[in-house]
Each structure stands twice: as structure tokens, then as C-alpha cells.
mmCIF file of C-alpha atoms and ligand atoms in Angstrom:
data_model
loop_
_atom_site.group_PDB
_atom_site.id
_atom_site.type_symbol
_atom_site.label_atom_id
_atom_site.label_comp_id
_atom_site.label_asym_id
_atom_site.label_seq_id
_atom_site.Cartn_x
_atom_site.Cartn_y
_atom_site.Cartn_z
ATOM 1 C CA MET A 1356 -136.339 9.484 326.667
ATOM 2 C CA PHE A 1357 -138.465 12.537 325.989
ATOM 3 C CA THR A 1358 -139.492 15.042 328.603
ATOM 4 C CA TYR A 1359 -143.181 15.801 328.676
ATOM 5 C CA SER A 1360 -143.006 19.546 329.299
ATOM 6 C CA CYS A 1361 -146.000 21.408 327.896
ATOM 7 C CA ASP A 1362 -147.417 24.866 327.514
ATOM 8 C CA ASP A 1363 -149.689 25.896 330.397
ATOM 9 C CA ARG A 1364 -152.598 26.915 328.180
ATOM 10 C CA LEU A 1365 -152.587 23.656 326.283
ATOM 11 C CA ALA A 1366 -152.184 21.820 329.577
ATOM 12 C CA ALA A 1367 -155.365 23.504 330.849
ATOM 13 C CA VAL A 1368 -157.298 22.407 327.767
ATOM 14 C CA LEU A 1369 -155.964 18.877 328.101
ATOM 15 C CA ALA A 1370 -156.678 18.806 331.847
ATOM 16 C CA ARG A 1371 -160.316 19.691 331.126
ATOM 17 C CA THR A 1372 -160.493 16.981 328.490
ATOM 18 C CA ASN A 1373 -158.806 14.469 330.788
ATOM 19 C CA SER A 1374 -161.189 15.217 333.641
ATOM 20 C CA GLN A 1375 -164.141 14.644 331.277
ATOM 21 C CA VAL A 1376 -162.545 11.374 330.184
ATOM 22 C CA ILE A 1377 -161.914 10.344 333.805
ATOM 23 C CA GLN A 1378 -165.516 11.145 334.782
ATOM 24 C CA GLY A 1379 -166.758 9.152 331.793
ATOM 25 C CA ASN A 1380 -164.484 6.269 332.706
ATOM 26 C CA MET A 1381 -165.666 6.310 336.341
ATOM 27 C CA LYS A 1382 -169.279 6.010 335.164
ATOM 28 C CA ARG A 1383 -168.306 3.155 332.881
ATOM 29 C CA ILE A 1384 -166.378 1.455 335.683
ATOM 30 C CA GLU A 1385 -169.394 1.691 338.032
ATOM 31 C CA GLY A 1386 -171.543 0.131 335.320
ATOM 32 C CA LEU A 1387 -169.025 -2.607 334.654
ATOM 33 C CA LEU A 1388 -168.734 -3.410 338.379
ATOM 34 C CA THR A 1389 -172.402 -4.161 338.607
ATOM 35 C CA MET A 1390 -172.474 -5.962 335.265
ATOM 36 C CA ARG A 1391 -169.436 -8.075 334.633
ATOM 37 C CA GLY A 1392 -166.942 -7.745 337.477
ATOM 38 C CA LEU A 1393 -163.298 -6.985 337.916
ATOM 39 C CA ARG A 1394 -161.898 -8.923 334.922
ATOM 40 C CA VAL A 1395 -163.803 -6.709 332.516
ATOM 41 C CA ILE A 1396 -162.535 -3.559 334.243
ATOM 42 C CA LEU A 1397 -158.923 -4.665 333.933
ATOM 43 C CA LEU A 1398 -159.412 -5.530 330.267
ATOM 44 C CA SER A 1399 -160.961 -2.139 329.516
ATOM 45 C CA MET A 1400 -158.132 -0.308 331.324
ATOM 46 C CA THR A 1401 -155.510 -2.197 329.316
ATOM 47 C CA THR A 1402 -157.264 -1.330 326.057
ATOM 48 C CA ALA A 1403 -157.482 2.353 327.051
ATOM 49 C CA LEU A 1404 -153.755 2.450 327.782
ATOM 50 C CA ALA A 1405 -152.880 0.750 324.497
ATOM 51 C CA ALA A 1406 -154.905 3.315 322.578
ATOM 52 C CA HIS A 1407 -152.436 6.128 323.330
ATOM 53 C CA ALA A 1408 -149.802 6.503 320.662
ATOM 54 C CA ALA A 1409 -146.164 5.654 321.208
ATOM 55 C CA VAL A 1410 -143.915 8.503 320.042
ATOM 56 C CA THR A 1411 -140.497 8.205 318.422
ATOM 57 C CA LYS A 1412 -138.246 10.770 316.810
ATOM 58 C CA ALA A 1413 -135.788 10.505 313.895
ATOM 59 C CA THR A 1414 -133.952 12.789 311.489
ATOM 60 C CA PHE A 1415 -135.814 13.447 308.226
ATOM 61 C CA GLY A 1416 -133.286 15.688 306.463
ATOM 62 C CA THR A 1417 -131.325 18.910 306.508
ATOM 63 C CA MET A 1418 -132.340 22.358 305.283
ATOM 64 C CA PRO A 1419 -130.040 24.151 302.797
ATOM 65 C CA ASP A 1420 -128.741 26.286 305.723
ATOM 66 C CA GLY A 1421 -127.826 23.155 307.721
ATOM 67 C CA THR A 1422 -130.820 23.151 310.096
ATOM 68 C CA ALA A 1423 -131.869 19.605 310.972
ATOM 69 C CA VAL A 1424 -135.442 18.557 310.208
ATOM 70 C CA ASP A 1425 -136.869 15.928 312.545
ATOM 71 C CA ILE A 1426 -139.775 13.597 312.039
ATOM 72 C CA TYR A 1427 -141.978 12.247 314.834
ATOM 73 C CA THR A 1428 -143.837 8.979 314.451
ATOM 74 C CA LEU A 1429 -147.027 8.602 316.485
ATOM 75 C CA LYS A 1430 -148.222 5.011 316.565
ATOM 76 C CA SER A 1431 -151.447 3.886 318.189
ATOM 77 C CA ASP A 1432 -153.261 0.565 317.949
ATOM 78 C CA ALA A 1433 -155.089 1.848 314.836
ATOM 79 C CA VAL A 1434 -153.095 4.592 313.102
ATOM 80 C CA GLU A 1435 -149.499 5.588 312.419
ATOM 81 C CA ALA A 1436 -148.955 9.295 311.727
ATOM 82 C CA ARG A 1437 -145.634 10.927 310.865
ATOM 83 C CA ILE A 1438 -145.153 14.652 311.402
ATOM 84 C CA MET A 1439 -142.031 16.624 310.533
ATOM 85 C CA THR A 1440 -140.703 19.897 311.852
ATOM 86 C CA TYR A 1441 -140.454 21.553 308.384
ATOM 87 C CA GLY A 1442 -143.793 23.335 308.174
ATOM 88 C CA ALA A 1443 -145.134 21.191 311.075
ATOM 89 C CA ARG A 1444 -146.260 18.929 308.220
ATOM 90 C CA VAL A 1445 -148.149 15.680 308.276
ATOM 91 C CA VAL A 1446 -145.984 13.423 306.089
ATOM 92 C CA SER A 1447 -147.990 10.208 306.268
ATOM 93 C CA ILE A 1448 -151.037 8.693 307.930
ATOM 94 C CA LYS A 1449 -151.362 4.928 307.720
ATOM 95 C CA THR A 1450 -154.694 3.270 308.439
ATOM 96 C CA ALA A 1451 -156.383 -0.024 307.593
ATOM 97 C CA ASP A 1452 -158.991 -0.377 304.856
ATOM 98 C CA ARG A 1453 -162.141 -2.462 305.329
ATOM 99 C CA ASP A 1454 -160.114 -5.658 304.697
ATOM 100 C CA GLY A 1455 -157.424 -4.699 307.196
ATOM 101 C CA LYS A 1456 -154.901 -3.708 304.511
ATOM 102 C CA ILE A 1457 -152.743 -0.786 305.677
ATOM 103 C CA GLY A 1458 -152.321 2.211 303.362
ATOM 104 C CA ASP A 1459 -151.062 5.782 303.483
ATOM 105 C CA VAL A 1460 -153.973 8.198 303.097
ATOM 106 C CA VAL A 1461 -152.209 11.552 302.607
ATOM 107 C CA LEU A 1462 -150.224 12.941 299.681
ATOM 108 C CA GLY A 1463 -146.592 13.902 300.127
ATOM 109 C CA TYR A 1464 -143.006 13.011 299.302
ATOM 110 C CA SER A 1465 -140.638 10.346 300.538
ATOM 111 C CA ALA A 1466 -137.830 12.819 301.323
ATOM 112 C CA LEU A 1467 -137.375 16.433 302.419
ATOM 113 C CA ASP A 1468 -136.097 17.477 298.953
ATOM 114 C CA GLY A 1469 -139.545 16.869 297.469
ATOM 115 C CA TYR A 1470 -141.125 19.248 299.986
ATOM 116 C CA LEU A 1471 -138.421 21.905 299.503
ATOM 117 C CA ALA A 1472 -138.864 21.838 295.728
ATOM 118 C CA ASP A 1473 -142.659 22.113 295.878
ATOM 119 C CA LEU A 1474 -143.672 25.752 296.237
ATOM 120 C CA SER A 1475 -147.375 25.427 295.454
ATOM 121 C CA THR A 1476 -149.189 22.512 297.110
ATOM 122 C CA TYR A 1477 -148.553 23.017 300.873
ATOM 123 C CA PHE A 1478 -148.771 19.227 301.349
ATOM 124 C CA GLY A 1479 -149.556 18.409 304.980
ATOM 125 C CA ALA A 1480 -148.423 21.813 306.279
ATOM 126 C CA VAL A 1481 -149.696 24.083 308.981
ATOM 127 C CA VAL A 1482 -150.400 27.200 306.929
ATOM 128 C CA GLY A 1483 -150.145 30.649 308.471
ATOM 129 C CA ARG A 1484 -149.945 33.306 309.630
ATOM 130 C CA TYR A 1485 -153.131 33.582 307.572
ATOM 131 C CA GLY A 1486 -154.488 30.417 305.934
ATOM 132 C CA ASN A 1487 -156.151 31.108 302.574
ATOM 133 C CA ARG A 1488 -156.376 34.503 300.892
ATOM 134 C CA ILE A 1489 -156.274 38.150 301.914
ATOM 135 C CA ALA A 1490 -157.565 40.455 299.150
ATOM 136 C CA ASN A 1491 -154.826 42.484 297.475
ATOM 137 C CA GLY A 1492 -152.549 41.518 300.381
ATOM 138 C CA ALA A 1493 -153.896 44.414 302.461
ATOM 139 C CA PHE A 1494 -155.852 44.882 305.677
ATOM 140 C CA THR A 1495 -156.285 47.529 308.346
ATOM 141 C CA ILE A 1496 -155.979 47.209 312.129
ATOM 142 C CA ASP A 1497 -156.736 50.225 314.343
ATOM 143 C CA GLY A 1498 -156.495 52.567 311.354
ATOM 144 C CA HIS A 1499 -153.078 51.266 310.278
ATOM 145 C CA GLU A 1500 -152.893 49.617 306.851
ATOM 146 C CA TYR A 1501 -150.680 46.555 306.583
ATOM 147 C CA HIS A 1502 -149.363 44.976 303.387
ATOM 148 C CA VAL A 1503 -148.446 41.309 303.131
ATOM 149 C CA PRO A 1504 -146.849 39.549 300.140
ATOM 150 C CA ILE A 1505 -148.895 39.087 296.993
ATOM 151 C CA ASN A 1506 -148.141 35.564 295.821
ATOM 152 C CA ASN A 1507 -151.338 34.359 294.136
ATOM 153 C CA ASN A 1508 -153.095 36.132 291.300
ATOM 154 C CA GLY A 1509 -152.809 39.571 292.914
ATOM 155 C CA GLN A 1510 -153.801 38.229 296.361
ATOM 156 C CA SER A 1511 -151.900 36.990 299.404
ATOM 157 C CA LEU A 1512 -152.206 33.230 299.916
ATOM 158 C CA HIS A 1513 -151.345 31.116 302.983
ATOM 159 C CA GLY A 1514 -149.252 33.685 304.836
ATOM 160 C CA GLY A 1515 -147.046 34.966 302.024
ATOM 161 C CA ILE A 1516 -143.872 33.913 300.252
ATOM 162 C CA VAL A 1517 -142.220 32.354 303.294
ATOM 163 C CA GLY A 1518 -145.243 31.239 305.302
ATOM 164 C CA PHE A 1519 -145.284 28.926 308.313
ATOM 165 C CA ASP A 1520 -145.256 25.960 305.901
ATOM 166 C CA ARG A 1521 -141.657 26.798 304.911
ATOM 167 C CA LEU A 1522 -140.161 27.248 308.363
ATOM 168 C CA VAL A 1523 -138.634 24.679 310.703
ATOM 169 C CA TRP A 1524 -140.656 24.507 313.940
ATOM 170 C CA GLN A 1525 -139.259 23.671 317.374
ATOM 171 C CA ALA A 1526 -140.666 20.389 318.640
ATOM 172 C CA HIS A 1527 -140.811 18.131 321.634
ATOM 173 C CA ALA A 1528 -142.649 14.905 322.352
ATOM 174 C CA VAL A 1529 -145.703 15.017 324.595
ATOM 175 C CA ASN A 1530 -147.868 12.205 325.900
ATOM 176 C CA GLY A 1531 -149.135 10.450 322.741
ATOM 177 C CA GLY A 1532 -147.967 13.188 320.410
ATOM 178 C CA VAL A 1533 -145.704 16.056 319.506
ATOM 179 C CA GLU A 1534 -145.956 19.759 320.161
ATOM 180 C CA MET A 1535 -144.542 22.150 317.575
ATOM 181 C CA THR A 1536 -143.769 25.783 318.367
ATOM 182 C CA LEU A 1537 -143.031 28.699 316.069
ATOM 183 C CA VAL A 1538 -142.261 32.288 317.005
ATOM 184 C CA SER A 1539 -142.989 34.589 314.080
ATOM 185 C CA LYS A 1540 -141.344 37.977 314.604
ATOM 186 C CA ASP A 1541 -143.090 41.346 314.471
ATOM 187 C CA GLY A 1542 -143.137 42.270 310.768
ATOM 188 C CA ASP A 1543 -142.651 38.678 309.530
ATOM 189 C CA GLN A 1544 -144.102 38.693 305.972
ATOM 190 C CA GLY A 1545 -145.534 42.146 306.811
ATOM 191 C CA TYR A 1546 -147.778 40.951 309.679
ATOM 192 C CA PRO A 1547 -147.733 42.979 312.883
ATOM 193 C CA GLY A 1548 -146.821 41.552 316.291
ATOM 194 C CA THR A 1549 -144.601 38.743 317.505
ATOM 195 C CA LEU A 1550 -146.848 35.715 317.201
ATOM 196 C CA THR A 1551 -146.205 32.566 319.220
ATOM 197 C CA ALA A 1552 -147.923 29.514 317.786
ATOM 198 C CA HIS A 1553 -148.133 26.097 319.431
ATOM 199 C CA VAL A 1554 -149.532 23.238 317.383
ATOM 200 C CA ARG A 1555 -149.930 19.941 319.159
ATOM 201 C CA TYR A 1556 -150.614 16.730 317.252
ATOM 202 C CA SER A 1557 -151.796 13.840 319.379
ATOM 203 C CA LEU A 1558 -153.047 10.430 318.467
ATOM 204 C CA VAL A 1559 -155.444 8.383 320.530
ATOM 205 C CA HIS A 1560 -156.664 5.142 318.979
ATOM 206 C CA ASN A 1561 -158.093 6.152 315.555
ATOM 207 C CA ALA A 1562 -158.200 9.937 316.061
ATOM 208 C CA LEU A 1563 -155.468 12.400 315.145
ATOM 209 C CA ARG A 1564 -156.142 15.576 317.061
ATOM 210 C CA ILE A 1565 -154.591 18.978 316.350
ATOM 211 C CA ASP A 1566 -154.664 21.642 319.065
ATOM 212 C CA TYR A 1567 -153.686 25.141 317.981
ATOM 213 C CA SER A 1568 -152.834 27.937 320.398
ATOM 214 C CA VAL A 1569 -151.735 31.451 319.382
ATOM 215 C CA SER A 1570 -150.795 34.638 321.218
ATOM 216 C CA THR A 1571 -149.277 37.957 320.170
ATOM 217 C CA ASP A 1572 -147.643 41.069 321.629
ATOM 218 C CA LYS A 1573 -149.406 43.457 319.178
ATOM 219 C CA ALA A 1574 -152.813 43.278 317.475
ATOM 220 C CA THR A 1575 -152.597 41.038 314.411
ATOM 221 C CA VAL A 1576 -154.678 38.693 312.289
ATOM 222 C CA VAL A 1577 -154.202 34.935 312.373
ATOM 223 C CA ASN A 1578 -155.834 31.923 310.777
ATOM 224 C CA LEU A 1579 -153.976 28.625 311.131
ATOM 225 C CA THR A 1580 -155.081 25.395 309.523
ATOM 226 C CA ASN A 1581 -153.683 22.090 308.341
ATOM 227 C CA HIS A 1582 -153.301 21.563 304.613
ATOM 228 C CA SER A 1583 -153.220 17.751 304.316
ATOM 229 C CA TYR A 1584 -154.458 16.248 301.056
ATOM 230 C CA PHE A 1585 -156.328 13.014 301.674
ATOM 231 C CA ASN A 1586 -156.693 10.136 299.296
ATOM 232 C CA LEU A 1587 -158.495 7.395 301.178
ATOM 233 C CA SER A 1588 -157.747 4.740 298.562
ATOM 234 C CA GLY A 1589 -154.050 5.444 298.819
ATOM 235 C CA ASP A 1590 -153.884 6.277 295.106
ATOM 236 C CA GLY A 1591 -155.979 7.352 292.122
ATOM 237 C CA THR A 1592 -158.902 9.727 291.983
ATOM 238 C CA ILE A 1593 -160.951 11.215 294.806
ATOM 239 C CA LEU A 1594 -163.989 11.841 292.593
ATOM 240 C CA ASN A 1595 -165.836 8.708 293.773
ATOM 241 C CA ASP A 1596 -165.488 9.633 297.441
ATOM 242 C CA GLU A 1597 -168.808 10.468 299.073
ATOM 243 C CA VAL A 1598 -168.782 13.668 301.093
ATOM 244 C CA THR A 1599 -171.079 15.102 303.750
ATOM 245 C CA LEU A 1600 -170.624 18.732 304.819
ATOM 246 C CA PRO A 1601 -173.118 19.769 307.521
ATOM 247 C CA ALA A 1602 -173.340 23.366 306.308
ATOM 248 C CA ASP A 1603 -176.333 25.352 305.035
ATOM 249 C CA HIS A 1604 -174.307 28.230 303.600
ATOM 250 C CA TYR A 1605 -171.015 28.823 301.849
ATOM 251 C CA THR A 1606 -168.875 31.785 300.839
ATOM 252 C CA PRO A 1607 -168.905 32.273 297.040
ATOM 253 C CA VAL A 1608 -165.852 33.928 295.520
ATOM 254 C CA THR A 1609 -164.828 36.463 292.897
ATOM 255 C CA LYS A 1610 -162.723 35.474 289.895
ATOM 256 C CA VAL A 1611 -159.580 35.732 292.063
ATOM 257 C CA LEU A 1612 -161.026 33.412 294.745
ATOM 258 C CA ILE A 1613 -161.755 36.140 297.294
ATOM 259 C CA PRO A 1614 -165.126 35.818 299.106
ATOM 260 C CA THR A 1615 -167.752 38.220 297.782
ATOM 261 C CA GLY A 1616 -169.016 38.601 301.363
ATOM 262 C CA GLU A 1617 -172.369 36.930 300.647
ATOM 263 C CA LEU A 1618 -173.412 33.768 302.493
ATOM 264 C CA PRO A 1619 -175.971 32.176 300.163
ATOM 265 C CA SER A 1620 -177.797 28.956 300.917
ATOM 266 C CA VAL A 1621 -176.370 25.769 299.401
ATOM 267 C CA GLU A 1622 -179.931 24.638 298.617
ATOM 268 C CA GLY A 1623 -180.357 23.575 294.993
ATOM 269 C CA THR A 1624 -176.646 24.084 294.148
ATOM 270 C CA PRO A 1625 -173.694 21.712 293.646
ATOM 271 C CA PHE A 1626 -172.496 23.056 297.011
ATOM 272 C CA ASP A 1627 -175.202 21.200 298.901
ATOM 273 C CA PHE A 1628 -173.402 18.319 300.616
ATOM 274 C CA ARG A 1629 -175.877 18.043 303.483
ATOM 275 C CA LYS A 1630 -176.661 14.570 302.142
ATOM 276 C CA SER A 1631 -173.695 12.353 301.308
ATOM 277 C CA THR A 1632 -172.792 12.927 297.623
ATOM 278 C CA ALA A 1633 -169.896 11.766 295.448
ATOM 279 C CA ILE A 1634 -167.396 14.569 294.818
ATOM 280 C CA GLY A 1635 -167.534 13.861 291.083
ATOM 281 C CA ALA A 1636 -171.333 13.871 290.856
ATOM 282 C CA ARG A 1637 -171.612 17.634 290.248
ATOM 283 C CA ILE A 1638 -168.022 18.910 290.050
ATOM 284 C CA GLY A 1639 -168.354 19.423 286.297
ATOM 285 C CA ALA A 1640 -171.776 21.102 286.537
ATOM 286 C CA ASP A 1641 -172.513 24.264 284.598
ATOM 287 C CA ASN A 1642 -171.972 26.475 287.632
ATOM 288 C CA GLU A 1643 -170.093 29.777 287.652
ATOM 289 C CA GLN A 1644 -168.470 29.145 291.063
ATOM 290 C CA LEU A 1645 -167.176 25.710 290.063
ATOM 291 C CA LYS A 1646 -165.802 27.166 286.823
ATOM 292 C CA ILE A 1647 -163.969 29.966 288.641
ATOM 293 C CA ALA A 1648 -162.201 27.497 290.946
ATOM 294 C CA GLY A 1649 -161.853 24.591 288.495
ATOM 295 C CA GLY A 1650 -163.820 22.458 290.989
ATOM 296 C CA TYR A 1651 -164.497 22.852 294.694
ATOM 297 C CA ASP A 1652 -162.225 25.363 296.422
ATOM 298 C CA HIS A 1653 -164.638 27.121 298.756
ATOM 299 C CA ASN A 1654 -165.335 27.781 302.387
ATOM 300 C CA TRP A 1655 -168.449 26.207 303.941
ATOM 301 C CA VAL A 1656 -170.099 27.925 306.899
ATOM 302 C CA LEU A 1657 -170.378 25.262 309.570
ATOM 303 C CA ARG A 1658 -173.470 24.960 311.731
ATOM 304 C CA GLY A 1659 -173.037 25.671 315.424
ATOM 305 C CA LYS A 1660 -171.108 28.319 317.233
ATOM 306 C CA ASN A 1661 -167.544 29.412 316.618
ATOM 307 C CA GLY A 1662 -165.505 27.740 319.378
ATOM 308 C CA GLU A 1663 -167.865 24.802 319.887
ATOM 309 C CA THR A 1664 -166.887 21.372 318.637
ATOM 310 C CA LYS A 1665 -168.944 20.353 315.618
ATOM 311 C CA THR A 1666 -168.688 17.991 312.683
ATOM 312 C CA ALA A 1667 -167.008 19.666 309.720
ATOM 313 C CA ALA A 1668 -167.076 16.778 307.256
ATOM 314 C CA ARG A 1669 -167.443 13.069 306.717
ATOM 315 C CA VAL A 1670 -165.916 11.343 303.692
ATOM 316 C CA TYR A 1671 -166.544 7.747 302.708
ATOM 317 C CA ASP A 1672 -164.363 6.066 300.105
ATOM 318 C CA PRO A 1673 -166.385 3.185 298.614
ATOM 319 C CA ALA A 1674 -163.283 1.505 297.116
ATOM 320 C CA SER A 1675 -161.382 1.022 300.390
ATOM 321 C CA GLY A 1676 -164.246 1.390 302.858
ATOM 322 C CA ARG A 1677 -162.262 4.063 304.715
ATOM 323 C CA VAL A 1678 -164.204 6.824 306.418
ATOM 324 C CA LEU A 1679 -162.719 10.143 307.529
ATOM 325 C CA THR A 1680 -164.671 12.223 310.023
ATOM 326 C CA VAL A 1681 -163.513 15.742 310.800
ATOM 327 C CA THR A 1682 -164.625 17.716 313.839
ATOM 328 C CA THR A 1683 -163.545 21.239 314.688
ATOM 329 C CA THR A 1684 -164.070 24.280 316.867
ATOM 330 C CA GLU A 1685 -163.484 26.526 313.818
ATOM 331 C CA PRO A 1686 -166.422 28.272 312.127
ATOM 332 C CA GLY A 1687 -165.593 27.141 308.569
ATOM 333 C CA VAL A 1688 -164.003 24.498 306.396
ATOM 334 C CA GLN A 1689 -162.284 24.995 303.044
ATOM 335 C CA PHE A 1690 -163.124 21.976 300.914
ATOM 336 C CA TYR A 1691 -160.527 21.920 298.139
ATOM 337 C CA THR A 1692 -160.503 19.139 295.562
ATOM 338 C CA GLY A 1693 -156.884 19.455 294.419
ATOM 339 C CA ASN A 1694 -157.882 21.399 291.297
ATOM 340 C CA PHE A 1695 -154.430 22.911 290.841
ATOM 341 C CA LEU A 1696 -152.474 19.649 291.168
ATOM 342 C CA ASP A 1697 -150.961 19.333 287.702
ATOM 343 C CA GLY A 1698 -149.417 15.863 287.589
ATOM 344 C CA THR A 1699 -145.853 17.153 287.256
ATOM 345 C CA LYS A 1700 -144.792 15.844 290.675
ATOM 346 C CA TYR A 1701 -144.638 12.307 292.019
ATOM 347 C CA GLY A 1702 -145.408 11.077 295.504
ATOM 348 C CA LYS A 1703 -144.148 8.637 298.088
ATOM 349 C CA ALA A 1704 -145.058 5.558 296.067
ATOM 350 C CA GLY A 1705 -144.179 7.142 292.705
ATOM 351 C CA GLU A 1706 -147.815 8.107 292.071
ATOM 352 C CA SER A 1707 -148.542 11.213 289.986
ATOM 353 C CA HIS A 1708 -149.971 14.161 291.901
ATOM 354 C CA ALA A 1709 -152.573 14.849 289.248
ATOM 355 C CA LYS A 1710 -155.736 16.959 289.397
ATOM 356 C CA ASN A 1711 -158.331 15.554 291.844
ATOM 357 C CA THR A 1712 -156.006 12.954 293.391
ATOM 358 C CA GLY A 1713 -156.366 14.506 296.843
ATOM 359 C CA PHE A 1714 -158.852 16.623 298.759
ATOM 360 C CA CYS A 1715 -158.253 19.036 301.633
ATOM 361 C CA LEU A 1716 -160.576 19.820 304.512
ATOM 362 C CA GLU A 1717 -158.984 22.946 305.935
ATOM 363 C CA THR A 1718 -160.836 23.864 309.117
ATOM 364 C CA GLN A 1719 -160.505 27.608 309.485
ATOM 365 C CA HIS A 1720 -161.963 31.081 309.818
ATOM 366 C CA TYR A 1721 -163.300 32.295 306.490
ATOM 367 C CA PRO A 1722 -160.869 33.537 303.827
ATOM 368 C CA ASP A 1723 -160.219 37.293 303.748
ATOM 369 C CA SER A 1724 -161.934 37.795 307.126
ATOM 370 C CA PRO A 1725 -159.768 40.857 307.920
ATOM 371 C CA ASN A 1726 -161.619 42.661 305.098
ATOM 372 C CA HIS A 1727 -165.106 41.364 306.012
ATOM 373 C CA PRO A 1728 -166.216 42.758 309.380
ATOM 374 C CA ALA A 1729 -169.360 40.573 309.268
ATOM 375 C CA PHE A 1730 -167.287 37.342 309.268
ATOM 376 C CA PRO A 1731 -166.124 35.802 312.586
ATOM 377 C CA THR A 1732 -163.068 37.843 313.503
ATOM 378 C CA THR A 1733 -159.483 36.698 313.019
ATOM 379 C CA LEU A 1734 -158.149 39.652 315.006
ATOM 380 C CA LEU A 1735 -155.913 38.593 317.890
ATOM 381 C CA LYS A 1736 -155.021 41.136 320.555
ATOM 382 C CA PRO A 1737 -152.168 41.151 323.052
ATOM 383 C CA GLY A 1738 -153.089 39.360 326.258
ATOM 384 C CA GLU A 1739 -155.435 36.959 324.441
ATOM 385 C CA THR A 1740 -154.676 33.347 323.637
ATOM 386 C CA ARG A 1741 -156.800 31.740 320.970
ATOM 387 C CA HIS A 1742 -157.256 27.968 320.990
ATOM 388 C CA SER A 1743 -158.793 25.774 318.394
ATOM 389 C CA THR A 1744 -159.016 22.038 317.935
ATOM 390 C CA THR A 1745 -159.576 19.850 314.903
ATOM 391 C CA THR A 1746 -159.742 16.063 314.964
ATOM 392 C CA PHE A 1747 -159.410 13.658 312.041
ATOM 393 C CA THR A 1748 -160.919 10.274 312.880
ATOM 394 C CA PHE A 1749 -160.393 7.209 310.691
ATOM 395 C CA SER A 1750 -162.755 4.249 310.551
ATOM 396 C CA THR A 1751 -164.118 1.822 307.971
ATOM 397 C CA HIS A 1752 -167.509 0.930 306.609
ATOM 398 C CA ALA A 1753 -168.568 -2.449 305.247
ATOM 399 C CA LYS A 1754 -169.649 -2.751 301.572
HETATM 400 C C1 BGC B 2121 -156.596 27.078 298.382
HETATM 401 C C2 BGC B 2121 -156.377 26.846 296.915
HETATM 402 C C3 BGC B 2121 -154.898 26.773 296.670
HETATM 403 C C4 BGC B 2121 -154.330 25.650 297.510
HETATM 404 C C5 BGC B 2121 -152.826 25.637 297.390
HETATM 405 C C6 BGC B 2121 -156.037 25.929 299.116
HETATM 406 O O1 BGC B 2121 -156.185 26.129 300.484
HETATM 407 O O2 BGC B 2121 -157.941 27.284 298.692
HETATM 408 O O3 BGC B 2121 -156.944 27.880 296.138
HETATM 409 O O4 BGC B 2121 -154.595 26.566 295.330
HETATM 410 O O5 BGC B 2121 -154.658 25.836 298.845
HETATM 411 O O6 BGC B 2121 -152.338 24.401 297.377
#
């Protein structure tokens, strides 16, 4: 059996959440008592218990240096999610479509070899130490200039050459989930400070929640996110999926996909997803930003305060009826439509990973924040612990 030891800071967050849940449940119980009696209470308690995921662990493979890679399966009454220790990656998420047919809604590979051979997609990974790009791989903290690896068109992408996506995380089962831990040493990929990252995946009923917690012993910059590619039909294109992004502004980019620093309105542009719109409706529009990125690969500025939970996105797939709702405490979301998938690799069911066969909703701080003082800061100082939470909820919608 697993031991349910957990980090104090995460425990505090969970305790707060639990007490809110308990208070909510007490109110419901009082209501039920007056309305329908004891039988209904017992039924509702049984359902609540069943909604927490069962957690099992197995071996997924072995790294070239002999390190074992484990995979954790979280299984609730509605969703099965598999997460492995290599890159703290989401390997599969199985949910029902509107007819009850179960399908896997994320891109990936059936075995570890596929992930080891793929150096460009970041399928399912936690990316870090800095998700997305840092201009020219350079930034300054307290007057000291730091250089991190340039691995993408003259820029640094997703933490460098050996980012958090390519490391094996420590893991242990927790109630309804798994907590992954990575200690990135001072100077790792050029970043200052020993960074301790805890990423906890937990599944309750139809919601896969990711809690991030980071601390350092020296001032550094950090921006963790999850890089899952969703395909809600289980195969084929994502261009018919209808997307809502509750954001009034976005961060346009230069030719090398670095934010210009402006935050223009989405009004009257193909970046306006305030009303549900098919991804393919405007992706080919005569628009400079879409041409630069070969589609959508931009950060949207979410409404609401940094740190407060808000909706980041809702996606409806008309073919399957599946709906994905994303909430986050992060200030932005990178909506990426798999523009650089080139069809040369094949997935779990032998499907081609071709352009626009998956989309990412990477909840995050804005790209290149260390070089944009006006953006919400990604600076993390010793003594601080930064938490953030993102939840992916799966449901269906009738025709
Ligand atoms: C970036 C893309 C990049 C992709 C890598 C996304 O987060 O925004 O530009 O190509 O990750 O798979």
C-alpha cells in the first residue's frame, strides 16, 4: 500500500479546500435532512466517496542510464488518467463521449521509447524551469545577467536543452492522485538557485487537478505549466472544435515568437474567442500574427486577478460531444494549435501526429516575462513558496 505523506504547503492548500468542501457538504446535508431524509444522505455520501480516484502504480520503462520510470493510474467514476515520472507527463486521459464510448483524449506514445525519441513536442509534460520562451536566452536578476540554453530559433524554449520534461521526477501516491517532486540544482540549465518543485495531480470525479508549488534558495525565475495536447475526438483534426477563451487581450509576438510587450484588444481580430468559435474558422485568415506562428501559438491575458481561480478556456468537440473546461489561478494561457506537429511520428493507436491534430492550453505566466517588467512577475525569491492550480474538467454536451 502507498503512504499518504505530503508536503506541508500543499497540505495547507488542500486543507483549505477540504474545509470548504466539508462546509458545503454540511449545508447540503442540512437541506437533505429537511427534504428527503436519511436514505438520501447515505446515497450522496457513497457517491462522494466513489468520486475520488483509486491510484495504482506500475513500471512504464527504463531510462538509458537504468533509472526506472513509473506510471500512476488515477481512476475515478468518470475519468482514467495515467501520469508517468519521466517529465511528470500525462500519458493518457480516458473519458466517455456523448454516447458513453470511452476514448483517450491526449496525444502521446504507447511506450517510453517514443517519448525519449521525441525532442520537440513536449507531449503531456510539465515544462520548466521556464515554460515558453525567454528572448535570446538571457535575463537579469539583481543586476546579474544569466544565460540559459538557446534551443529554438535563437531563443530559449521550455527550460532549455534538458528541461523538466526530460528528467525523471520522484513520486508518491496521495489521496486520489500522485505527487511528483523535482529538485533542480543551482545552475541547472543556467538558472540560478536550487529550485524544489512539487506537482500534484489529483482526480475527483470528472476533474483532473494540477497543483504546482515551487521554492528556491536564491532568486530565480520560474514558470511551470502542463503541455498536454488534447484531441477530444480521440483522432483526426482539432479544427472543428469550438473554443471559448474569456480574455479581452493577448500578447502578440515578433517573428521569433517573443512577445512584443503590447497587450492589444482581441476585438475585431481572429484572436477574439470571447464567443465560442471553431478553431478552423479563422486560423487561415490573412493576419500577420497567425502567419508568424503558422496558426494559434499565443498567450491570452485572462480576466481576473493573478492568483484567483478563473476560467481559462472551454472547448466543445461537436463530433464526440466532449467538453473540456480549464480553470486556473495563472494570469495567462498559451493556446497552441499544434502548428509544428509534422506527421512524422505516430501515436498510441498508430495515428499520425500531423499538424492541427492536437491543441494545448498551457496555463502560465506570459512568455518572456523576465524581460517585460510590466508583465506579472515570474521572479521567485528565497523564503517564498509560489502555488498555482489548474483544473481540467471533462463533460459532454448533447447534439
Ligand atoms: C510553444 C510552441 C512550441 C511548442 C513545442 C508551445 O508551448 O508555444 O511555439 O512549438 O510548445 O511543442
